[in-house]
Amino acid sequence: MSIYQDHLAKRQAQESAAVELIGFLAKLVANNVRILFFGERISLSVADILTKHANAGLDVADTLALARSLDVADTTIDFGQAIQAGKAAADFTSGQQLPATDVVLYGFGRIGRILARLLMSRPASDKGLQLKAIVVRPAGDDDIAKRASLLERDSVHGWFEGSVEIDAANNGMIVGGRFIKIIHASDPSEIDYTAHGINDAIVIDNTGKWKDEAGLGKHLASKGVAKVLLTAPAKGDIKNVVYGVNHKTIGGDKIVSAASCTTNAITPTLKVLHDEFGIVNGHMETIHAFTNDQNLVDNHHKADRRGRAAPLNMVMTSTGAASAVSKAIPELKGKLSGNAIRVPTPNVSLAILNLNFEKSVGTADELNAFIKTKSQSPQWQEQIDYSDSSEAVSTDFVGSEKVAIFDAKATIASDNRATLYVWYDNEMGYSTQVIRVAEEMAMNA
């Protein structure tokens, strides 16, 4: 057998195993089992299954053997971690069912549409988060058609992998075979969600219009709303939650903030570093993709510098991400400063952390090894990814559902000081964290 035939035979065997595996994974998904592979979602496609196994150096046949023997429901299984640890079917039991929870997206901008994509890309189920409605401001007769098109086509993330149809008769969209009501309103006080069959809903406000309890409390005054989740840093006593770090503090809170994309990106890494080495102080600089609040061409803007053309300039601006970290890690209060530079790219940002520690972090290689171990641990694998490619650039991380990607090749470390570089898809990675926070709120109903 030639080398070509040998590799072909091996590939065919792997593809056959992957096809069979998809059938067993589909049955688990139908039982509300969340399937991961070292913290990443497995799509039910041969290419994705083979790629993930090849990158991890694992055999599809081993995953298939485990999947065949599983009979569980309402739980999460990380097949990568399970195979690596040599776990058997007896090690897994059925978990706690996430109750069916109505969800309303208040606003349908960049984050709103990514949230809709993530929610509607999940297998159809009568359990868990149920996207029932999207609230937008009143617009023209073709408003729903335009919004459906924006959901279906995206210049950054490409085509939505699912069907999007307009249901004009019912003022809504059918996405992936599921109906979503479009509600036109200028203020939460105008809406009675119960009139649309929506009850005890979590409203995810991604407009940024209200950030305090008085403003966000308007949602709670609407019939059919139980809780509110803000996709921006909150003001006052509202908790700023970074999933994986302080999400267990939510409890029965009715209004919660998922903080900012940058706060979510840096907080998990800062948490593992502080727990191990003790952060004395430091500075965070985010090289951030431009956002919709900037101007395409030079024009008046209420904020300093942001009136200058975003596609043509690096724009210095402020960020509250560094100080917001202390809401998730109180021990770091007053220890971090921060600033931001908006750059002419539409997505994926980079946080640079200059830190001083109580203990020595050793060399760059030693610090990288520590972060790599943490990124592969069950506790942090969904938040922190690890890149050791000397060719990696920002577009490589478009679509990453990890909230942070640690760039090992850029690490600078010596004794008690280090400079670390953390990439993040400020749309997709952050939206994934928002959904995790929403699920935690639903569990605390």
C-alpha positions as a Markdown table, in Angstrom:
| # | Residue | x | y | z |
|---|---|---|---|---|
| 1 | Met | 0.0 | 0.0 | 0.0 |
| 2 | Ser | 1.4 | 3.4 | -1.0 |
| 3 | Ile | 1.6 | 6.3 | 1.4 |
| 4 | Tyr | -1.3 | 7.9 | -0.5 |
| 5 | Gln | -3.5 | 4.9 | -0.1 |
| 6 | Asp | -2.5 | 4.5 | 3.6 |
| 7 | His | -3.6 | 8.0 | 4.4 |
| 8 | Leu | -6.7 | 7.7 | 2.3 |
| 9 | Ala | -7.7 | 4.5 | 4.2 |
| 10 | Lys | -7.2 | 6.1 | 7.5 |
| 11 | Arg | -9.2 | 9.2 | 6.5 |
| 12 | Gln | -12.1 | 7.0 | 5.3 |
| 13 | Ala | -12.1 | 5.1 | 8.6 |
| 14 | Gln | -12.2 | 8.4 | 10.6 |
| 15 | Glu | -15.0 | 9.8 | 8.4 |
| 16 | Ser | -17.0 | 6.6 | 8.8 |
| 17 | Ala | -16.6 | 6.8 | 12.6 |
| 18 | Ala | -17.6 | 10.5 | 12.6 |
| 19 | Val | -20.7 | 9.8 | 10.6 |
| 20 | Glu | -21.8 | 7.2 | 13.1 |
| 21 | Leu | -20.8 | 9.5 | 16.0 |
| 22 | Ile | -23.1 | 12.2 | 14.7 |
| 23 | Gly | -26.1 | 9.9 | 15.2 |
| 24 | Phe | -25.3 | 9.3 | 18.8 |
| 25 | Leu | -24.5 | 13.0 | 19.5 |
| 26 | Ala | -27.9 | 13.9 | 18.0 |
| 27 | Lys | -29.6 | 11.6 | 20.4 |
| 28 | Leu | -27.8 | 13.3 | 23.3 |
| 29 | Val | -28.7 | 16.7 | 22.1 |
| 30 | Ala | -32.3 | 15.7 | 21.9 |
| 31 | Asn | -32.0 | 14.8 | 25.6 |
| 32 | Asn | -30.8 | 18.3 | 26.4 |
| 33 | Val | -27.2 | 17.3 | 26.7 |
| 34 | Arg | -24.7 | 20.1 | 26.0 |
| 35 | Ile | -21.8 | 18.7 | 24.1 |
| 36 | Leu | -18.3 | 20.2 | 24.3 |
| 37 | Phe | -14.8 | 19.3 | 23.1 |
| 38 | Phe | -12.2 | 21.0 | 25.4 |
| 39 | Gly | -14.7 | 23.8 | 26.0 |
| 40 | Glu | -15.8 | 24.3 | 22.4 |
| 41 | Arg | -19.2 | 23.4 | 21.0 |
| 42 | Ile | -19.1 | 20.4 | 18.6 |
| 43 | Ser | -21.3 | 21.0 | 15.5 |
| 44 | Leu | -22.8 | 17.9 | 14.1 |
| 45 | Ser | -20.6 | 17.9 | 11.0 |
| 46 | Val | -18.0 | 15.4 | 9.9 |
| 47 | Ala | -15.5 | 18.2 | 9.2 |
| 48 | Asp | -15.8 | 19.8 | 12.6 |
| 49 | Ile | -15.5 | 16.5 | 14.4 |
| 50 | Leu | -12.4 | 15.4 | 12.5 |
| 51 | Thr | -10.7 | 18.8 | 12.8 |
| 52 | Lys | -11.3 | 19.0 | 16.6 |
| 53 | His | -10.0 | 15.4 | 17.1 |
| 54 | Ala | -7.0 | 16.0 | 14.9 |
| 55 | Asn | -6.0 | 19.2 | 16.6 |
| 56 | Ala | -6.2 | 17.4 | 20.0 |
| 57 | Gly | -4.4 | 14.3 | 18.9 |
| 58 | Leu | -7.4 | 12.1 | 19.8 |
| 59 | Asp | -9.1 | 9.3 | 17.9 |
| 60 | Val | -12.8 | 9.7 | 16.9 |
| 61 | Ala | -13.3 | 6.0 | 17.6 |
| 62 | Asp | -12.7 | 6.6 | 21.3 |
| 63 | Thr | -15.3 | 9.4 | 21.4 |
| 64 | Leu | -17.7 | 7.1 | 19.4 |
| 65 | Ala | -17.3 | 4.3 | 22.0 |
| 66 | Leu | -18.1 | 6.6 | 24.9 |
| 67 | Ala | -21.1 | 8.2 | 23.0 |
| 68 | Arg | -22.5 | 4.8 | 22.3 |
| 69 | Ser | -22.7 | 3.9 | 25.9 |
| 70 | Leu | -24.1 | 7.1 | 27.3 |
| 71 | Asp | -27.7 | 7.4 | 28.5 |
| 72 | Val | -28.0 | 10.8 | 30.2 |
| 73 | Ala | -30.1 | 14.0 | 30.0 |
| 74 | Asp | -30.0 | 17.6 | 31.1 |
| 75 | Thr | -26.2 | 17.8 | 31.6 |
| 76 | Thr | -23.0 | 18.9 | 30.0 |
| 77 | Ile | -20.3 | 16.5 | 28.7 |
| 78 | Asp | -16.9 | 17.6 | 27.5 |
| 79 | Phe | -15.9 | 14.6 | 25.3 |
| 80 | Gly | -12.3 | 15.9 | 24.9 |
| 81 | Gln | -11.8 | 16.1 | 28.7 |
| 82 | Ala | -13.6 | 12.8 | 29.2 |
| 83 | Ile | -11.5 | 10.8 | 26.7 |
| 84 | Gln | -8.2 | 12.4 | 27.9 |
| 85 | Ala | -9.1 | 11.4 | 31.5 |
| 86 | Gly | -10.2 | 7.9 | 30.5 |
| 87 | Lys | -13.8 | 8.4 | 31.8 |
| 88 | Ala | -16.5 | 5.8 | 31.2 |
| 89 | Ala | -20.2 | 6.1 | 30.8 |
| 90 | Ala | -20.7 | 5.2 | 34.5 |
| 91 | Asp | -18.9 | 8.5 | 35.4 |
| 92 | Phe | -21.8 | 10.6 | 34.0 |
| 93 | Thr | -25.2 | 11.2 | 35.5 |
| 94 | Ser | -28.2 | 13.2 | 34.5 |
| 95 | Gly | -27.9 | 16.8 | 35.6 |
| 96 | Gln | -30.2 | 19.7 | 36.5 |
| 97 | Gln | -32.6 | 20.8 | 33.7 |
| 98 | Leu | -32.5 | 24.4 | 32.7 |
| 99 | Pro | -36.1 | 25.5 | 32.9 |
| 100 | Ala | -37.8 | 26.8 | 29.8 |
| 101 | Thr | -37.3 | 30.6 | 29.9 |
| 102 | Asp | -38.7 | 33.2 | 27.6 |
| 103 | Val | -36.1 | 35.7 | 26.3 |
| 104 | Val | -36.6 | 39.1 | 24.7 |
| 105 | Leu | -33.9 | 41.0 | 22.9 |
| 106 | Tyr | -34.4 | 44.7 | 23.5 |
| 107 | Gly | -32.5 | 46.2 | 20.6 |
| 108 | Phe | -31.1 | 44.5 | 17.5 |
| 109 | Gly | -27.7 | 46.0 | 16.8 |
| 110 | Arg | -24.4 | 44.2 | 16.6 |
| 111 | Ile | -24.7 | 42.3 | 19.9 |
| 112 | Gly | -28.4 | 41.8 | 19.5 |
| 113 | Arg | -28.0 | 40.0 | 16.2 |
| 114 | Ile | -25.1 | 37.9 | 17.4 |
| 115 | Leu | -27.2 | 36.8 | 20.4 |
| 116 | Ala | -30.0 | 35.9 | 18.1 |
| 117 | Arg | -27.6 | 33.9 | 15.9 |
| 118 | Leu | -26.2 | 32.0 | 18.9 |
| 119 | Leu | -29.6 | 31.3 | 20.4 |
| 120 | Met | -31.2 | 30.2 | 17.1 |
| 121 | Ser | -28.2 | 28.0 | 16.1 |
| 122 | Arg | -29.0 | 25.7 | 19.0 |
| 123 | Pro | -31.1 | 22.6 | 18.4 |
| 124 | Ala | -34.8 | 23.1 | 18.7 |
| 125 | Ser | -35.9 | 22.4 | 22.3 |
| 126 | Asp | -38.7 | 23.2 | 24.6 |
| 127 | Lys | -36.2 | 23.6 | 27.4 |
| 128 | Gly | -33.7 | 26.3 | 28.2 |
| 129 | Leu | -33.6 | 29.9 | 26.8 |
| 130 | Gln | -36.4 | 30.5 | 24.3 |
| 131 | Leu | -36.0 | 33.6 | 22.1 |
| 132 | Lys | -39.6 | 34.8 | 21.7 |
| 133 | Ala | -39.3 | 38.4 | 20.7 |
| 134 | Ile | -37.1 | 41.3 | 19.5 |
| 135 | Val | -38.0 | 44.9 | 20.4 |
| 136 | Val | -36.9 | 47.6 | 18.0 |
| 137 | Arg | -38.0 | 51.2 | 17.4 |
| 138 | Pro | -40.8 | 51.9 | 14.9 |
| 139 | Ala | -39.6 | 52.1 | 11.3 |
| 140 | Gly | -40.8 | 51.9 | 7.7 |
| 141 | Asp | -42.9 | 49.2 | 6.1 |
| 142 | Asp | -39.9 | 47.2 | 5.1 |
| 143 | Asp | -38.4 | 47.2 | 8.6 |
| 144 | Ile | -38.7 | 43.5 | 9.3 |
| 145 | Ala | -37.3 | 42.6 | 5.9 |
| 146 | Lys | -34.2 | 44.7 | 6.5 |
| 147 | Arg | -33.7 | 43.3 | 9.9 |
| 148 | Ala | -34.1 | 39.8 | 8.7 |
| 149 | Ser | -31.5 | 40.5 | 6.0 |
| 150 | Leu | -29.0 | 41.8 | 8.6 |
| 151 | Leu | -29.5 | 38.7 | 10.6 |
| 152 | Glu | -29.0 | 36.5 | 7.6 |
| 153 | Arg | -26.0 | 38.3 | 6.1 |
| 154 | Asp | -23.2 | 39.7 | 8.1 |
| 155 | Ser | -20.1 | 41.4 | 6.8 |
| 156 | Val | -17.9 | 40.1 | 9.6 |
| 157 | His | -19.4 | 36.7 | 10.6 |
| 158 | Gly | -20.7 | 35.7 | 7.2 |
| 159 | Trp | -24.0 | 34.0 | 6.4 |
| 160 | Phe | -26.2 | 32.7 | 9.2 |
| 161 | Glu | -26.2 | 28.9 | 9.1 |
| 162 | Gly | -30.0 | 28.5 | 9.2 |
| 163 | Ser | -33.1 | 29.7 | 7.4 |
| 164 | Val | -34.5 | 33.2 | 7.9 |
| 165 | Glu | -38.0 | 33.9 | 6.6 |
| 166 | Ile | -40.4 | 36.9 | 7.0 |
| 167 | Asp | -43.8 | 36.3 | 8.5 |
| 168 | Ala | -45.5 | 39.5 | 7.6 |
| 169 | Ala | -49.0 | 38.3 | 8.7 |
| 170 | Asn | -47.8 | 37.8 | 12.3 |
| 171 | Asn | -45.2 | 40.7 | 12.3 |
| 172 | Gly | -42.3 | 38.4 | 12.9 |
| 173 | Met | -39.5 | 36.2 | 11.5 |
| 174 | Ile | -39.2 | 32.5 | 11.3 |
| 175 | Val | -35.6 | 31.6 | 12.1 |
| 176 | Gly | -34.5 | 28.0 | 11.9 |
| 177 | Gly | -38.1 | 27.0 | 11.8 |
| 178 | Arg | -38.9 | 28.9 | 15.0 |
| 179 | Phe | -41.1 | 32.1 | 15.2 |
| 180 | Ile | -39.7 | 35.3 | 16.7 |
| 181 | Lys | -42.1 | 38.2 | 17.2 |
| 182 | Ile | -40.9 | 41.7 | 16.2 |
| 183 | Ile | -42.3 | 44.3 | 18.6 |
| 184 | His | -42.0 | 48.0 | 17.6 |
| 185 | Ala | -41.8 | 50.3 | 20.6 |
| 186 | Ser | -40.0 | 53.4 | 21.7 |
| 187 | Asp | -40.1 | 52.7 | 25.4 |
| 188 | Pro | -40.6 | 49.6 | 27.6 |
| 189 | Ser | -43.7 | 51.2 | 29.1 |
| 190 | Glu | -45.5 | 50.7 | 25.8 |
| 191 | Ile | -45.2 | 46.9 | 25.8 |
| 192 | Asp | -47.4 | 44.2 | 27.3 |
| 193 | Tyr | -45.4 | 41.0 | 26.5 |
| 194 | Thr | -48.2 | 38.8 | 27.9 |
| 195 | Ala | -50.3 | 39.9 | 24.9 |
| 196 | His | -47.8 | 38.1 | 22.7 |
| 197 | Gly | -47.8 | 34.9 | 24.9 |
| 198 | Ile | -44.6 | 35.9 | 26.6 |
| 199 | Asn | -44.4 | 35.4 | 30.4 |
| 200 | Asp | -41.7 | 35.7 | 33.1 |
| 201 | Ala | -39.2 | 36.7 | 30.5 |
| 202 | Ile | -35.5 | 37.7 | 30.8 |
| 203 | Val | -35.1 | 40.9 | 28.8 |
| 204 | Ile | -31.6 | 41.3 | 27.4 |
| 205 | Asp | -31.2 | 45.0 | 26.9 |
| 206 | Asn | -28.4 | 45.6 | 24.3 |
| 207 | Thr | -29.3 | 49.2 | 23.5 |
| 208 | Gly | -27.1 | 50.8 | 26.2 |
| 209 | Lys | -29.7 | 53.5 | 26.6 |
| 210 | Trp | -30.3 | 52.7 | 30.3 |
| 211 | Lys | -27.5 | 51.7 | 32.7 |
| 212 | Asp | -28.9 | 52.3 | 36.1 |
| 213 | Glu | -31.6 | 50.7 | 38.2 |
| 214 | Ala | -34.1 | 53.5 | 37.5 |
| 215 | Gly | -33.8 | 53.2 | 33.7 |
| 216 | Leu | -33.5 | 49.4 | 33.5 |
| 217 | Gly | -36.4 | 49.1 | 36.0 |
| 218 | Lys | -38.7 | 50.3 | 33.2 |
| 219 | His | -38.5 | 46.8 | 31.8 |
| 220 | Leu | -39.6 | 45.2 | 35.0 |
| 221 | Ala | -42.7 | 47.4 | 34.9 |
| 222 | Ser | -43.7 | 45.8 | 31.6 |
| 223 | Lys | -46.2 | 42.9 | 31.9 |
| 224 | Gly | -44.5 | 39.6 | 31.3 |
| 225 | Val | -41.0 | 40.5 | 32.4 |
| 226 | Ala | -39.2 | 38.9 | 35.4 |
| 227 | Lys | -35.6 | 39.9 | 35.0 |
| 228 | Val | -33.3 | 42.2 | 33.0 |
| 229 | Leu | -29.8 | 41.6 | 31.7 |
| 230 | Leu | -27.8 | 44.6 | 30.4 |
| 231 | Thr | -25.1 | 44.1 | 27.8 |
| 232 | Ala | -23.0 | 47.0 | 29.0 |
| 233 | Pro | -21.3 | 48.1 | 32.3 |
| 234 | Ala | -23.9 | 49.1 | 34.8 |
| 235 | Lys | -24.0 | 52.1 | 37.2 |
| 236 | Gly | -24.8 | 52.1 | 40.8 |
| 237 | Asp | -25.3 | 48.9 | 42.8 |
| 238 | Ile | -26.2 | 46.7 | 39.9 |
| 239 | Lys | -23.8 | 43.7 | 39.8 |
| 240 | Asn | -21.4 | 43.5 | 36.9 |
| 241 | Val | -21.0 | 39.8 | 36.2 |
| 242 | Val | -18.2 | 38.0 | 34.3 |
| 243 | Tyr | -19.3 | 34.4 | 33.8 |
| 244 | Gly | -16.7 | 32.0 | 35.2 |
| 245 | Val | -15.5 | 34.5 | 37.8 |
| 246 | Asn | -18.4 | 35.9 | 39.8 |
| 247 | His | -21.6 | 34.5 | 38.2 |
| 248 | Lys | -22.5 | 32.6 | 41.4 |
| 249 | Thr | -23.2 | 36.0 | 43.1 |
| 250 | Ile | -26.3 | 36.6 | 40.9 |
| 251 | Gly | -28.7 | 34.8 | 43.2 |
| 252 | Gly | -32.2 | 36.3 | 43.0 |
| 253 | Asp | -31.1 | 39.7 | 41.5 |
| 254 | Lys | -33.7 | 41.0 | 39.0 |
| 255 | Ile | -31.3 | 43.3 | 37.2 |
| 256 | Val | -27.8 | 42.2 | 36.3 |
| 257 | Ser | -25.1 | 43.6 | 34.0 |
| 258 | Ala | -22.8 | 41.3 | 31.9 |
| 259 | Ala | -20.2 | 44.1 | 32.0 |
| 260 | Ser | -18.3 | 45.0 | 28.8 |
| 261 | Cys | -16.6 | 42.9 | 26.2 |
| 262 | Thr | -13.1 | 44.1 | 27.4 |
| 263 | Thr | -13.9 | 43.4 | 31.0 |
| 264 | Asn | -15.0 | 39.9 | 30.1 |
| 265 | Ala | -11.8 | 39.4 | 28.0 |
| 266 | Ile | -9.3 | 40.4 | 30.7 |
| 267 | Thr | -11.0 | 39.3 | 33.9 |
| 268 | Pro | -10.6 | 35.5 | 33.6 |
| 269 | Thr | -6.8 | 35.9 | 32.8 |
| 270 | Leu | -6.4 | 38.4 | 35.6 |
| 271 | Lys | -8.2 | 36.0 | 38.0 |
| 272 | Val | -5.9 | 33.1 | 37.4 |
| 273 | Leu | -2.8 | 35.3 | 37.5 |
| 274 | His | -3.9 | 37.0 | 40.8 |
| 275 | Asp | -4.8 | 33.7 | 42.5 |
| 276 | Glu | -1.3 | 32.3 | 41.7 |
| 277 | Phe | 1.1 | 35.3 | 41.8 |
| 278 | Gly | -0.8 | 38.2 | 43.4 |
| 279 | Ile | -1.2 | 41.3 | 41.3 |
| 280 | Val | 0.3 | 44.4 | 42.9 |
| 281 | Asn | -0.7 | 46.8 | 40.2 |
| 282 | Gly | -0.8 | 47.3 | 36.5 |
| 283 | His | -2.1 | 48.9 | 33.3 |
| 284 | Met | -4.4 | 47.6 | 30.6 |
| 285 | Glu | -4.5 | 49.0 | 27.1 |
| 286 | Thr | -7.1 | 47.7 | 24.7 |
| 287 | Ile | -6.5 | 48.0 | 20.9 |
| 288 | His | -10.2 | 47.9 | 20.1 |
| 289 | Ala | -12.0 | 47.5 | 16.9 |
| 290 | Phe | -14.1 | 50.6 | 16.0 |
| 291 | Thr | -17.7 | 50.5 | 17.0 |
| 292 | Asn | -21.0 | 51.9 | 15.8 |
| 293 | Asp | -20.9 | 54.9 | 18.1 |
| 294 | Gln | -18.1 | 56.4 | 16.0 |
| 295 | Asn | -18.4 | 58.3 | 12.8 |
| 296 | Leu | -17.6 | 56.9 | 9.3 |
| 297 | Val | -16.4 | 60.4 | 8.2 |
| 298 | Asp | -15.4 | 63.4 | 10.3 |
| 299 | Asn | -18.5 | 64.9 | 11.9 |
| 300 | His | -19.7 | 66.3 | 15.2 |
| 301 | His | -19.7 | 63.8 | 18.1 |
| 302 | Lys | -20.4 | 64.5 | 21.8 |
| 303 | Ala | -17.4 | 62.5 | 22.9 |
| 304 | Asp | -13.8 | 63.6 | 22.4 |
| 305 | Arg | -12.0 | 62.3 | 19.3 |
| 306 | Arg | -14.8 | 59.9 | 18.3 |
| 307 | Gly | -16.1 | 62.3 | 15.8 |
| 308 | Arg | -13.1 | 61.6 | 13.5 |
| 309 | Ala | -13.5 | 59.0 | 10.8 |
| 310 | Ala | -13.3 | 55.5 | 12.3 |
| 311 | Pro | -12.1 | 53.7 | 9.1 |
| 312 | Leu | -9.2 | 56.2 | 8.7 |
| 313 | Asn | -7.8 | 56.8 | 12.2 |
| 314 | Met | -6.5 | 55.3 | 15.4 |
| 315 | Val | -8.6 | 57.0 | 18.0 |
| 316 | Met | -7.6 | 57.4 | 21.6 |
| 317 | Thr | -10.4 | 57.1 | 24.0 |
| 318 | Ser | -11.3 | 55.9 | 27.5 |
| 319 | Thr | -12.4 | 52.6 | 28.9 |
| 320 | Gly | -13.8 | 51.7 | 32.2 |
| 321 | Ala | -12.8 | 48.0 | 31.8 |
| 322 | Ala | -9.8 | 48.1 | 34.1 |
| 323 | Ser | -11.7 | 49.6 | 37.0 |
| 324 | Ala | -14.7 | 47.4 | 36.3 |
| 325 | Val | -12.6 | 44.3 | 36.9 |
| 326 | Ser | -12.8 | 45.1 | 40.6 |
| 327 | Lys | -16.5 | 44.4 | 40.6 |
| 328 | Ala | -15.7 | 40.8 | 39.7 |
| 329 | Ile | -12.4 | 40.6 | 41.6 |
| 330 | Pro | -12.8 | 43.0 | 44.6 |
| 331 | Glu | -9.1 | 42.5 | 45.6 |
| 332 | Leu | -8.0 | 44.3 | 42.5 |
| 333 | Lys | -9.9 | 47.5 | 43.3 |
| 334 | Gly | -7.6 | 50.6 | 42.6 |
| 335 | Lys | -4.8 | 48.4 | 41.3 |
| 336 | Leu | -5.4 | 48.7 | 37.6 |
| 337 | Ser | -5.5 | 51.6 | 35.2 |
| 338 | Gly | -6.7 | 51.4 | 31.6 |
| 339 | Asn | -7.1 | 53.2 | 28.3 |
| 340 | Ala | -8.2 | 52.4 | 24.8 |
| 341 | Ile | -7.3 | 53.0 | 21.2 |
| 342 | Arg | -10.0 | 52.4 | 18.6 |
| 343 | Val | -8.4 | 51.1 | 15.3 |
| 344 | Pro | -9.7 | 50.7 | 11.7 |
| 345 | Thr | -10.8 | 47.1 | 12.0 |
| 346 | Pro | -14.5 | 46.0 | 12.4 |
| 347 | Asn | -14.0 | 43.2 | 14.9 |
| 348 | Val | -11.5 | 41.4 | 17.2 |
| 349 | Ser | -9.6 | 43.5 | 19.7 |
| 350 | Leu | -6.4 | 43.1 | 21.7 |
| 351 | Ala | -5.8 | 43.8 | 25.4 |
| 352 | Ile | -2.3 | 44.4 | 26.5 |
| 353 | Leu | -1.7 | 43.8 | 30.3 |
| 354 | Asn | 1.3 | 45.3 | 31.9 |
| 355 | Leu | 1.4 | 43.8 | 35.4 |
| 356 | Asn | 3.6 | 43.7 | 38.6 |
| 357 | Phe | 3.3 | 40.7 | 40.9 |
| 358 | Glu | 4.0 | 39.8 | 44.5 |
| 359 | Lys | 5.7 | 36.6 | 43.4 |
| 360 | Ser | 8.0 | 35.9 | 40.6 |
| 361 | Val | 6.3 | 34.6 | 37.4 |
| 362 | Gly | 9.6 | 33.3 | 36.1 |
| 363 | Thr | 10.5 | 33.4 | 32.4 |
| 364 | Ala | 8.1 | 33.9 | 29.5 |
| 365 | Asp | 8.1 | 30.2 | 28.8 |
| 366 | Glu | 7.3 | 29.4 | 32.5 |
| 367 | Leu | 4.4 | 31.9 | 32.5 |
| 368 | Asn | 3.1 | 30.6 | 29.2 |
| 369 | Ala | 3.1 | 27.0 | 30.5 |
| 370 | Phe | 1.1 | 28.1 | 33.5 |
| 371 | Ile | -1.5 | 29.9 | 31.3 |
| 372 | Lys | -1.7 | 26.9 | 29.0 |
| 373 | Thr | -2.4 | 24.6 | 31.8 |
| 374 | Lys | -5.2 | 26.9 | 33.1 |
| 375 | Ser | -6.7 | 27.2 | 29.5 |
| 376 | Gln | -7.0 | 23.4 | 29.3 |
| 377 | Ser | -8.6 | 23.0 | 32.7 |
| 378 | Pro | -12.3 | 22.2 | 33.0 |
| 379 | Gln | -12.7 | 25.4 | 35.0 |
| 380 | Trp | -11.3 | 27.9 | 32.5 |
| 381 | Gln | -11.4 | 26.1 | 29.1 |
| 382 | Glu | -14.6 | 27.9 | 28.0 |
| 383 | Gln | -13.2 | 31.3 | 28.9 |
| 384 | Ile | -9.5 | 31.2 | 28.0 |
| 385 | Asp | -8.0 | 29.9 | 24.8 |
| 386 | Tyr | -4.3 | 29.6 | 24.1 |
| 387 | Ser | -2.5 | 30.5 | 20.9 |
| 388 | Asp | 1.2 | 29.7 | 20.3 |
| 389 | Ser | 1.3 | 30.5 | 16.6 |
| 390 | Ser | 3.9 | 33.0 | 15.4 |
| 391 | Glu | 1.6 | 33.8 | 12.4 |
| 392 | Ala | -1.6 | 34.6 | 14.3 |
| 393 | Val | -3.4 | 37.9 | 13.4 |
| 394 | Ser | -6.7 | 39.4 | 14.4 |
| 395 | Thr | -8.9 | 37.9 | 11.7 |
| 396 | Asp | -7.9 | 34.4 | 12.8 |
| 397 | Phe | -10.0 | 34.9 | 15.9 |
| 398 | Val | -13.2 | 36.1 | 14.2 |
| 399 | Gly | -16.1 | 33.9 | 15.5 |
| 400 | Ser | -14.2 | 32.6 | 18.5 |
| 401 | Glu | -16.6 | 31.8 | 21.3 |
| 402 | Lys | -13.8 | 31.9 | 23.9 |
| 403 | Val | -13.9 | 35.2 | 25.6 |
| 404 | Ala | -10.1 | 35.5 | 25.5 |
| 405 | Ile | -7.3 | 34.1 | 23.5 |
| 406 | Phe | -3.9 | 34.3 | 25.2 |
| 407 | Asp | -1.1 | 35.0 | 22.6 |
| 408 | Ala | 1.9 | 33.0 | 24.0 |
| 409 | Lys | 4.3 | 34.2 | 21.3 |
| 410 | Ala | 4.0 | 37.8 | 22.5 |
| 411 | Thr | 4.6 | 37.2 | 26.3 |
| 412 | Ile | 7.3 | 39.3 | 28.0 |
| 413 | Ala | 8.1 | 38.2 | 31.5 |
| 414 | Ser | 11.0 | 38.6 | 34.0 |
| 415 | Asp | 10.9 | 38.0 | 37.7 |
| 416 | Asn | 7.9 | 40.0 | 39.1 |
| 417 | Arg | 6.9 | 41.7 | 35.9 |
| 418 | Ala | 5.1 | 40.6 | 32.8 |
| 419 | Thr | 3.4 | 42.0 | 29.7 |
| 420 | Leu | 0.7 | 39.8 | 28.3 |
| 421 | Tyr | -1.4 | 40.0 | 25.1 |
| 422 | Val | -5.0 | 38.8 | 25.0 |
| 423 | Trp | -7.1 | 38.7 | 21.8 |
| 424 | Tyr | -10.9 | 38.7 | 21.9 |
| 425 | Asp | -13.7 | 38.7 | 19.4 |
| 426 | Asn | -15.5 | 41.6 | 21.0 |
| 427 | Glu | -18.8 | 40.5 | 19.4 |
| 428 | Met | -19.0 | 36.7 | 19.4 |
| 429 | Gly | -16.9 | 36.0 | 22.5 |
| 430 | Tyr | -18.7 | 38.6 | 24.6 |
| 431 | Ser | -22.2 | 37.4 | 23.3 |
| 432 | Thr | -21.4 | 33.9 | 24.4 |
| 433 | Gln | -20.7 | 35.1 | 27.9 |
| 434 | Val | -23.9 | 37.1 | 27.9 |
| 435 | Ile | -25.9 | 33.9 | 27.2 |
| 436 | Arg | -24.1 | 32.0 | 30.0 |
| 437 | Val | -25.1 | 34.8 | 32.4 |
| 438 | Ala | -28.7 | 34.6 | 31.1 |
| 439 | Glu | -28.7 | 30.9 | 31.8 |
| 440 | Glu | -27.5 | 31.5 | 35.3 |
| 441 | Met | -30.3 | 34.0 | 35.9 |
| 442 | Ala | -32.8 | 31.5 | 34.6 |
| 443 | Met | -31.5 | 28.8 | 37.0 |
| 444 | Asn | -32.1 | 31.3 | 39.9 |
| 445 | Ala | -35.7 | 31.9 | 38.9 |
